[in-house]
Amino acid sequence: MDEEEEMTIKGWLFLTASWGLVTALLIYCFYNVLFGKGKHRK
Amino acid sequence: MKKREQWGTRIGLILAMAGNAIGLGNFLRFPVQAADNGGGAFMIPYFISFILLGIPLMWIEWGIGRYGGTVGHGTAPGMFDALWKNRLAKYIGILGILLPLIVVVYYVYICSWTLAFGITSIFGYLPHPNVDPSSITPQEYLWPYKDHLYQYIGATSSGLFLRPTPSAYLFFIITLLLAFRILYKGIVGGIEKLNKIAIPALFLMAVVLLIRVITLPSPVGNSLKALDGFSFLWEPDLTGLLSSKVWLAAAGQIFFTLSLGMGAIMTYASYARKDEDIALDGLSTASLNEFAEVVLGSTIAIVSAVVFFGPNGAKEIAGGGAFNLGFISMPAIFSNMPFGHFFGFIWFLLLFFAGLTSVVALSQPAIAFLEDEFGWKREKSVMVLGLAFFIFAHVPIFINGALDEMDFWAGTFGLVILALMEVVIFFWIFGSENGWREITRGAHIKIPKVFYYIMKYVTPTFLVVIIVAWSYNQLPDILSKSDSGIWIARLFLVTLLIVHIVAVRVAWTRRRK
């Protein structure tokens, strides 16, 4: 079995940026869908 | 104009659209693509494609669909005909029924594998070799699982015919019956209800599996852990950004994951209310899909493969493709963990829900076509198409090589062509101002004006580049194949195309009378 490699700062940066972006988009969208000021039905 | 069904709730519409987008590819194709194309660096072209291609096309398809619904058309032939007063328009729109129909013919079969593997997993019928994983190579360890899959789908011989097991055929029939039972019940009672249950359940199961993967100890007794899996997937290889292959892979992944150019989004959107906020609903659908793919899909299969087989073993598994990861590597991993039968069941049930919601979405355009253009009742449309799909599915089930051939023409090449037609007809022929007004009508969020220019200039250019690159890279290989099975598949595709052309011609002739 091969040896493990530590994740570098760059790796963490790409992971957190990618997860952060899609999570932020999800929260933004569903906040607006559920609590938005529009007259739209839920 | 005949009164058409409408979605019962906004959440129901968003979940149904998410169910269309979220498929097996989110959990199997994405991690393989990312691992093969620069790891974390893959996300740069991925997100750029998402902004320049994914979101604009998503809004355009929602816009065309809602517009089509208001003039009584649920499929692309009628929608394109309404947008472009040209006799050619309805024939170009055939792609919006033909492509999803071809894809669903083989996708329903693949979806049935997940149901079968889930049930065999919970009852402990998947292979369980009593060997120490550290004493043999990953290939040796995976061999019984690979053999199990190949035996199941009858891919062990190289002749014209595949010989799937009777249970593979039985599960295909069960899955098809289930999908058409849901479709029979209609938009609100069938499709919306399914997605309101399946999508939350899918997310819940994915989170359970994610937690299990993060806490997974390596069975080979060394210090490999989940963090090494994250390192394997996310450590960026920035040199890949200079490769056109990586950019094309990212653009292709965005296309597949959002189910763009398939016709299904337009059909689903045609059941939206005329003042529906499609800008926010479309973005919400994309956000659900991206969360399922980038957070959940990236973690489960590939990270557990690294913990279990080490980085080199995981690389080989990823190189073997999405099916290798989902149907060979994952059962092997589950067989070697406490409560593995249960987690294996959860994994395949998750894939089954992802697949079933897509099967239902891809079947709907053909049903809508018969209802809207021929005036058939839904029940009759569903029964006739269910029978047709059952007959058609025998081609990919029994003919060697047919599935891949159909996947290339309908599930890869065809959808980029349809997407380009959508942009040209909606934003250039119908008019950019009209198209933009249609997309932003009823919008609660303000779409930045820059997307107007992206939709008008950048997205179509991007699509042309993809078509040229794929034609150059893939067409010569595809066209050079000349096995009997490939020719049977091509004959089948051409026959379906002719049937669709005749059907559209008959429908429009009847309407004129």
CSV table of C-alpha atoms in Angstrom, one decimal, chain A residues 2 4-6 8-11 13-14 20-23 25-30 33 36 41:
chain,number,residue,atom,x,y,z
A,2,ASP,CA,1.4,3.4,-1.0
A,4,GLU,CA,-0.1,9.0,2.3
A,5,GLU,CA,0.7,12.6,1.3
A,6,GLU,CA,-0.2,15.6,3.4
A,8,THR,CA,-0.8,21.3,1.1
A,9,ILE,CA,-2.2,24.8,1.7
A,10,LYS,CA,-3.1,25.0,-2.0
A,11,GLY,CA,-5.1,21.8,-1.7
A,13,LEU,CA,-7.6,26.4,-0.6
A,14,PHE,CA,-9.2,24.7,-3.6
A,20,GLY,CA,-17.7,27.4,0.1
A,21,LEU,CA,-18.9,28.7,-3.3
A,22,VAL,CA,-21.5,26.0,-3.8
A,23,THR,CA,-22.7,26.1,-0.2
A,25,LEU,CA,-24.9,29.7,-3.6
A,26,LEU,CA,-27.3,27.1,-2.1
A,27,ILE,CA,-27.9,29.2,1.0
A,28,TYR,CA,-28.4,32.4,-1.1
A,29,CYS,CA,-30.9,30.7,-3.3
A,30,PHE,CA,-33.0,28.9,-0.7
A,33,VAL,CA,-37.0,31.1,-2.1
A,36,GLY,CA,-37.6,36.4,-0.1
A,41,ARG,CA,-45.8,31.1,-3.6
